[in-house]
Amino acid sequence: MTSETYMPSPVCLIENVKGQLIANQEALGILTNIKQPLVVVAIVGFYRTGKSYLMNKLSGQKSGFSLGSTVQSHTKGIWMWCVPHPQKEGSTLVLLDTEGLGDVEKGDNQNDCWIFALAVLLSSTFVYNSMGVINQQAMDQLHYVTELSERIRMRSSPDQNEVDVSDEFVSFFPDFVWTLRDFTLDLTVDGKTISPDEYLEHSMKPIYGTSQTNKEKELNLPRLCIQKFFPKKKCFVFERPANGRQLGQLESLQDQDLNPDFVEQVAEFCSYVFSCSKVKTLSGGIRVNGPRLESLVITYVNAISSGSQPCMENAVLALSQTENETAVQKAIAHYDQQISQRVQLPTETLQELLNLHRANEKEAIMIFRQNSFKDINEVFLKQLETNLETKLEEFLKKNEQASSDRCSALLQDIFSPLEEDVKQGIYYKPGGYHLFMKKIRELKKKYYEEPKKGIQAEDVLRKFLQSKEEVSDAILQADQTMTEKEKETEVEHVRAETAQATTKMQKEMQQEYEQLLQKKEKSYKEHTKQLTEKLEKEWTQKRETQQRNEQLLQQEEKSHEELMKKLTEKVEKEQAQRREMQQKNEQLLQQKEKSHEKLVKKLTKKIEKEQAQRREMEQKYEQLLQQKEKSNENVKQESPRNVTTAAQEKPQFEEE
């Protein structure tokens, strides 16, 4: 990142104006000038959860992204801060801080869903920030991730037979980092201490009962989406940074004023992001720089604004369209520069020009390939080759014209003294024709000895000599020393030389034409070879990708089978325990019933015994009463002594 693109503070990348998302031109202009590859870290979470504090720490500054200290959401839209990467030289770290989710002032969550989706689409590391533990409430709040498949399209026209395009999200989605703030629990499961990553993995396990109901599927959907969409997952826990009102003054507090454990945890988080966050890449391994991120932002925001779903394929195609056009222009500019420096017209032979063209054509194609990507069906490469063929034709014409001009000027200079002698009538005398032809041969030799005449040397000479045939014929006719037969023979000789020169020229033209054909055939073979190699490479990559996807699918199926096996075993164990408990309960119930029957029987016997005893007592009592009555009757008949005795015994009987 150059000093010209250094950002002293963040700027808004995507504005949120009354629920409408708009790309900020100032921020886009900054991205245009960043040619380095970008490591893009985006953070998303509910408002007032401390997202901006972590992003400021990643920037190496105490302030920058607005923290805020009230219950009102502070950050609006998506803010960007581009800083030199602290560990990866030659790369730029782009920090994206998003507005808080769940802001009651917004009224609905549509805007939140788009902010969440854009953060995923633009980043290479996606940080989800939340408070407390990972429980079902935290999972319910992550419903945004379940909507990604509805808000993001992989392709512009998906295959009708394709079951789930979202399966391909994992190939280009960012790494997922879950940061848990104000975490107070002990990281233990079944009495065993675990790491934050193990805690995340444990929390991501689906919850299944004896049967998968719609409610269970709904509860498990965020878990399954995180596992399915994101290739790499990481978790960090943070204790409370400070107490009370100090939380609203974090920007001004020094590390020694904060909880030491919190300071250490933040340092660990920053270290991981710096060392493990990757450069943002597109399909095919294309590394994203500033202009490419700018193109992605514009494409995605325009799609959302028009009411469409952001399509990753369309975004890449739009980016490839721009970059491939630029790559073609760069290649042509390089060709023009090199050909103008290396070629000095006219060339001695056509092959010399073809060799120079071929060398510069190779360099131009190499530059195009270095600066292009996603050139589907080699459209832009063919466009470049067509332009270079046109350039060659133009140079061939220029080369011919330069040769023609050079030869014409040379002949004019060499033959001008002869023309003056002809005008003076020096050759119009007996024996003058032989002198004239001797001079012609001398001048032709001088012409041939001149360098840098080019490919038109013979043709221009032939035409020049043809233009002098009338003069030659006049001198021949004026020569009285030659007979008519000698004159006819000389004329035939001149015609034969002319025909020979014409044949030679035609042969050279045929050779040039064959050279052009060979050049085109060679170019076609090389292009076919390169295209074949590229297709084989693409097919190999596609097969490897398919194999990786199949392996992932097999791993998921295996993991699912193992999980289902464990769940089945657990359910069967619980059912067995339930049956055993039920049997014990039935045995206890039977024992209670049996004991109750014994008790009832015992009580019944006791009651019956008591009743028998009571009846026996009653009988005895009745007998006593009868005896008493009988005794009373006897008393009346007995003496007073007996009466006294009976009266004395009566109280004793009553006591009994």
PDB file of C-alpha atoms in Angstrom, residues 345-498:
ATOM      1  CA  LEU A 345      11.391  -0.254 -41.938  1.00  0.00           C
ATOM      2  CA  PRO A 346      11.938  -1.442 -44.517  1.00  0.00           C
ATOM      3  CA  THR A 347      13.123  -4.935 -43.520  1.00  0.00           C
ATOM      4  CA  GLU A 348      15.376  -6.800 -45.906  1.00  0.00           C
ATOM      5  CA  THR A 349      13.049  -9.807 -46.022  1.00  0.00           C
ATOM      6  CA  LEU A 350       9.461 -10.626 -45.182  1.00  0.00           C
ATOM      7  CA  GLN A 351      10.651 -13.343 -42.783  1.00  0.00           C
ATOM      8  CA  GLU A 352      12.526 -10.760 -40.743  1.00  0.00           C
ATOM      9  CA  LEU A 353       9.322  -8.809 -40.214  1.00  0.00           C
ATOM     10  CA  LEU A 354       7.336 -11.978 -39.478  1.00  0.00           C
ATOM     11  CA  ASN A 355       9.900 -13.082 -36.883  1.00  0.00           C
ATOM     12  CA  LEU A 356       9.764  -9.695 -35.175  1.00  0.00           C
ATOM     13  CA  HIS A 357       5.973  -9.763 -35.239  1.00  0.00           C
ATOM     14  CA  ARG A 358       5.888 -13.285 -33.843  1.00  0.00           C
ATOM     15  CA  ALA A 359       8.238 -12.419 -30.969  1.00  0.00           C
ATOM     16  CA  ASN A 360       6.214  -9.344 -30.038  1.00  0.00           C
ATOM     17  CA  GLU A 361       2.953 -11.266 -30.479  1.00  0.00           C
ATOM     18  CA  LYS A 362       4.124 -13.865 -27.949  1.00  0.00           C
ATOM     19  CA  GLU A 363       5.037 -11.148 -25.460  1.00  0.00           C
ATOM     20  CA  ALA A 364       1.675  -9.426 -25.983  1.00  0.00           C
ATOM     21  CA  ILE A 365      -0.249 -12.678 -25.446  1.00  0.00           C
ATOM     22  CA  MET A 366       1.805 -13.400 -22.319  1.00  0.00           C
ATOM     23  CA  ILE A 367       0.982  -9.927 -20.947  1.00  0.00           C
ATOM     24  CA  PHE A 368      -2.681 -10.510 -21.759  1.00  0.00           C
ATOM     25  CA  ARG A 369      -2.694 -13.828 -19.906  1.00  0.00           C
ATOM     26  CA  GLN A 370      -0.981 -12.220 -16.898  1.00  0.00           C
ATOM     27  CA  ASN A 371      -3.648  -9.509 -16.662  1.00  0.00           C
ATOM     28  CA  SER A 372      -6.773 -11.412 -17.701  1.00  0.00           C
ATOM     29  CA  PHE A 373      -9.003 -14.033 -16.128  1.00  0.00           C
ATOM     30  CA  LYS A 374     -12.250 -15.817 -16.858  1.00  0.00           C
ATOM     31  CA  ASP A 375     -11.840 -15.307 -20.599  1.00  0.00           C
ATOM     32  CA  ILE A 376     -14.699 -17.664 -21.393  1.00  0.00           C
ATOM     33  CA  ASN A 377     -14.329 -19.330 -24.814  1.00  0.00           C
ATOM     34  CA  GLU A 378     -11.140 -17.270 -25.372  1.00  0.00           C
ATOM     35  CA  VAL A 379     -13.265 -14.337 -26.589  1.00  0.00           C
ATOM     36  CA  PHE A 380     -10.808 -11.616 -25.581  1.00  0.00           C
ATOM     37  CA  LEU A 381      -7.768 -13.633 -26.629  1.00  0.00           C
ATOM     38  CA  LYS A 382      -9.293 -14.035 -30.095  1.00  0.00           C
ATOM     39  CA  GLN A 383      -9.999 -10.300 -30.097  1.00  0.00           C
ATOM     40  CA  LEU A 384      -6.342  -9.647 -29.264  1.00  0.00           C
ATOM     41  CA  GLU A 385      -5.150 -12.033 -31.976  1.00  0.00           C
ATOM     42  CA  THR A 386      -7.436 -10.358 -34.515  1.00  0.00           C
ATOM     43  CA  ASN A 387      -6.056  -6.955 -33.535  1.00  0.00           C
ATOM     44  CA  LEU A 388      -2.497  -8.236 -33.825  1.00  0.00           C
ATOM     45  CA  GLU A 389      -3.236  -9.729 -37.258  1.00  0.00           C
ATOM     46  CA  THR A 390      -4.565  -6.336 -38.307  1.00  0.00           C
ATOM     47  CA  LYS A 391      -1.405  -4.746 -36.902  1.00  0.00           C
ATOM     48  CA  LEU A 392       0.698  -7.175 -38.945  1.00  0.00           C
ATOM     49  CA  GLU A 393      -1.190  -6.353 -42.148  1.00  0.00           C
ATOM     50  CA  GLU A 394      -0.673  -2.664 -41.470  1.00  0.00           C
ATOM     51  CA  PHE A 395       3.045  -3.230 -40.910  1.00  0.00           C
ATOM     52  CA  LEU A 396       3.282  -5.297 -44.081  1.00  0.00           C
ATOM     53  CA  LYS A 397       1.788  -2.412 -46.044  1.00  0.00           C
ATOM     54  CA  LYS A 398       4.020   0.077 -44.265  1.00  0.00           C
ATOM     55  CA  ASN A 399       7.025  -2.138 -44.921  1.00  0.00           C
ATOM     56  CA  GLU A 400       6.174  -2.375 -48.623  1.00  0.00           C
ATOM     57  CA  GLN A 401       5.612   1.352 -48.852  1.00  0.00           C
ATOM     58  CA  ALA A 402       8.842   2.120 -46.996  1.00  0.00           C
ATOM     59  CA  SER A 403      10.730  -0.259 -49.306  1.00  0.00           C
ATOM     60  CA  SER A 404       9.101   1.237 -52.371  1.00  0.00           C
ATOM     61  CA  ASP A 405       9.901   4.775 -51.252  1.00  0.00           C
ATOM     62  CA  ARG A 406      13.482   3.845 -50.392  1.00  0.00           C
ATOM     63  CA  CYS A 407      14.067   2.059 -53.710  1.00  0.00           C
ATOM     64  CA  SER A 408      12.433   4.802 -55.762  1.00  0.00           C
ATOM     65  CA  ALA A 409      14.576   7.449 -54.104  1.00  0.00           C
ATOM     66  CA  LEU A 410      17.668   5.291 -54.541  1.00  0.00           C
ATOM     67  CA  LEU A 411      17.000   4.657 -58.263  1.00  0.00           C
ATOM     68  CA  GLN A 412      16.301   8.296 -58.822  1.00  0.00           C
ATOM     69  CA  ASP A 413      19.611   9.181 -57.227  1.00  0.00           C
ATOM     70  CA  ILE A 414      21.611   6.481 -59.050  1.00  0.00           C
ATOM     71  CA  PHE A 415      20.064   6.896 -62.506  1.00  0.00           C
ATOM     72  CA  SER A 416      19.805  10.713 -62.535  1.00  0.00           C
ATOM     73  CA  PRO A 417      23.272  11.147 -64.249  1.00  0.00           C
ATOM     74  CA  LEU A 418      22.217   8.655 -66.954  1.00  0.00           C
ATOM     75  CA  GLU A 419      19.019  10.555 -67.562  1.00  0.00           C
ATOM     76  CA  GLU A 420      21.031  13.756 -67.988  1.00  0.00           C
ATOM     77  CA  ASP A 421      23.306  12.050 -70.524  1.00  0.00           C
ATOM     78  CA  VAL A 422      20.252  10.796 -72.424  1.00  0.00           C
ATOM     79  CA  LYS A 423      18.854  14.316 -72.522  1.00  0.00           C
ATOM     80  CA  GLN A 424      22.188  15.544 -73.893  1.00  0.00           C
ATOM     81  CA  GLY A 425      21.924  12.935 -76.717  1.00  0.00           C
ATOM     82  CA  ILE A 426      25.165  11.223 -75.806  1.00  0.00           C
ATOM     83  CA  TYR A 427      23.797   7.744 -76.644  1.00  0.00           C
ATOM     84  CA  TYR A 428      22.044   8.682 -79.901  1.00  0.00           C
ATOM     85  CA  LYS A 429      24.986   7.701 -82.153  1.00  0.00           C
ATOM     86  CA  PRO A 430      26.477   4.602 -83.725  1.00  0.00           C
ATOM     87  CA  GLY A 431      27.436   2.156 -80.970  1.00  0.00           C
ATOM     88  CA  GLY A 432      25.458   4.212 -78.456  1.00  0.00           C
ATOM     89  CA  TYR A 433      23.059   1.389 -77.563  1.00  0.00           C
ATOM     90  CA  HIS A 434      25.833  -0.874 -76.310  1.00  0.00           C
ATOM     91  CA  LEU A 435      27.256   2.009 -74.265  1.00  0.00           C
ATOM     92  CA  PHE A 436      23.762   2.723 -72.875  1.00  0.00           C
ATOM     93  CA  MET A 437      23.165  -0.899 -71.871  1.00  0.00           C
ATOM     94  CA  LYS A 438      26.619  -1.141 -70.304  1.00  0.00           C
ATOM     95  CA  LYS A 439      25.819   1.915 -68.227  1.00  0.00           C
ATOM     96  CA  ILE A 440      22.482   0.406 -67.239  1.00  0.00           C
ATOM     97  CA  ARG A 441      24.234  -2.736 -66.007  1.00  0.00           C
ATOM     98  CA  GLU A 442      26.737  -0.654 -64.025  1.00  0.00           C
ATOM     99  CA  LEU A 443      23.970   1.349 -62.375  1.00  0.00           C
ATOM    100  CA  LYS A 444      21.933  -1.812 -61.607  1.00  0.00           C
ATOM    101  CA  LYS A 445      24.996  -3.306 -59.917  1.00  0.00           C
ATOM    102  CA  LYS A 446      25.387  -0.125 -57.884  1.00  0.00           C
ATOM    103  CA  TYR A 447      21.669  -0.327 -56.968  1.00  0.00           C
ATOM    104  CA  TYR A 448      21.998  -3.954 -55.833  1.00  0.00           C
ATOM    105  CA  GLU A 449      24.973  -3.071 -53.687  1.00  0.00           C
ATOM    106  CA  GLU A 450      22.956  -0.545 -51.690  1.00  0.00           C
ATOM    107  CA  PRO A 451      21.629  -1.982 -48.340  1.00  0.00           C
ATOM    108  CA  LYS A 452      18.209  -1.618 -46.673  1.00  0.00           C
ATOM    109  CA  LYS A 453      16.221  -1.640 -49.900  1.00  0.00           C
ATOM    110  CA  GLY A 454      13.542  -3.991 -48.557  1.00  0.00           C
ATOM    111  CA  ILE A 455      11.222  -6.493 -50.152  1.00  0.00           C
ATOM    112  CA  GLN A 456      10.158  -4.189 -53.032  1.00  0.00           C
ATOM    113  CA  ALA A 457      13.687  -3.844 -54.481  1.00  0.00           C
ATOM    114  CA  GLU A 458      13.109  -6.060 -57.565  1.00  0.00           C
ATOM    115  CA  ASP A 459       9.581  -4.876 -58.240  1.00  0.00           C
ATOM    116  CA  VAL A 460      10.507  -1.202 -58.053  1.00  0.00           C
ATOM    117  CA  LEU A 461      13.583  -1.779 -60.274  1.00  0.00           C
ATOM    118  CA  ARG A 462      11.493  -3.720 -62.786  1.00  0.00           C
ATOM    119  CA  LYS A 463       8.908  -0.963 -62.989  1.00  0.00           C
ATOM    120  CA  PHE A 464      11.647   1.660 -63.229  1.00  0.00           C
ATOM    121  CA  LEU A 465      13.378  -0.099 -66.101  1.00  0.00           C
ATOM    122  CA  GLN A 466      10.023  -0.613 -67.821  1.00  0.00           C
ATOM    123  CA  SER A 467       9.554   3.120 -67.661  1.00  0.00           C
ATOM    124  CA  LYS A 468      12.897   3.509 -69.523  1.00  0.00           C
ATOM    125  CA  GLU A 469      12.026   1.050 -72.309  1.00  0.00           C
ATOM    126  CA  GLU A 470      10.938   3.802 -74.727  1.00  0.00           C
ATOM    127  CA  VAL A 471      14.268   5.540 -74.270  1.00  0.00           C
ATOM    128  CA  SER A 472      16.097   2.260 -74.724  1.00  0.00           C
ATOM    129  CA  ASP A 473      14.095   1.482 -77.885  1.00  0.00           C
ATOM    130  CA  ALA A 474      14.821   4.949 -79.292  1.00  0.00           C
ATOM    131  CA  ILE A 475      18.548   4.589 -78.657  1.00  0.00           C
ATOM    132  CA  LEU A 476      18.440   1.095 -80.202  1.00  0.00           C
ATOM    133  CA  GLN A 477      16.711   2.363 -83.336  1.00  0.00           C
ATOM    134  CA  ALA A 478      19.164   5.274 -83.594  1.00  0.00           C
ATOM    135  CA  ASP A 479      22.207   2.973 -83.505  1.00  0.00           C
ATOM    136  CA  GLN A 480      23.242   2.592 -87.232  1.00  0.00           C
ATOM    137  CA  THR A 481      25.909   0.030 -86.479  1.00  0.00           C
ATOM    138  CA  MET A 482      23.380  -2.711 -85.664  1.00  0.00           C
ATOM    139  CA  THR A 483      21.424  -4.674 -88.259  1.00  0.00           C
ATOM    140  CA  GLU A 484      17.707  -5.158 -88.022  1.00  0.00           C
ATOM    141  CA  LYS A 485      18.207  -8.749 -87.013  1.00  0.00           C
ATOM    142  CA  GLU A 486      20.581  -7.741 -84.202  1.00  0.00           C
ATOM    143  CA  LYS A 487      18.037  -5.191 -83.042  1.00  0.00           C
ATOM    144  CA  GLU A 488      15.283  -7.806 -82.960  1.00  0.00           C
ATOM    145  CA  THR A 489      17.564 -10.153 -81.059  1.00  0.00           C
ATOM    146  CA  GLU A 490      18.369  -7.439 -78.541  1.00  0.00           C
ATOM    147  CA  VAL A 491      14.702  -6.634 -78.059  1.00  0.00           C
ATOM    148  CA  GLU A 492      13.959 -10.322 -77.424  1.00  0.00           C
ATOM    149  CA  HIS A 493      16.885 -10.461 -75.026  1.00  0.00           C
ATOM    150  CA  VAL A 494      15.547  -7.465 -73.094  1.00  0.00           C
ATOM    151  CA  ARG A 495      12.077  -9.005 -73.005  1.00  0.00           C
ATOM    152  CA  ALA A 496      13.553 -12.274 -71.757  1.00  0.00           C
ATOM    153  CA  GLU A 497      15.361 -10.421 -68.967  1.00  0.00           C
ATOM    154  CA  THR A 498      12.134  -8.645 -68.102  1.00  0.00           C
TER     155      THR A 498
END
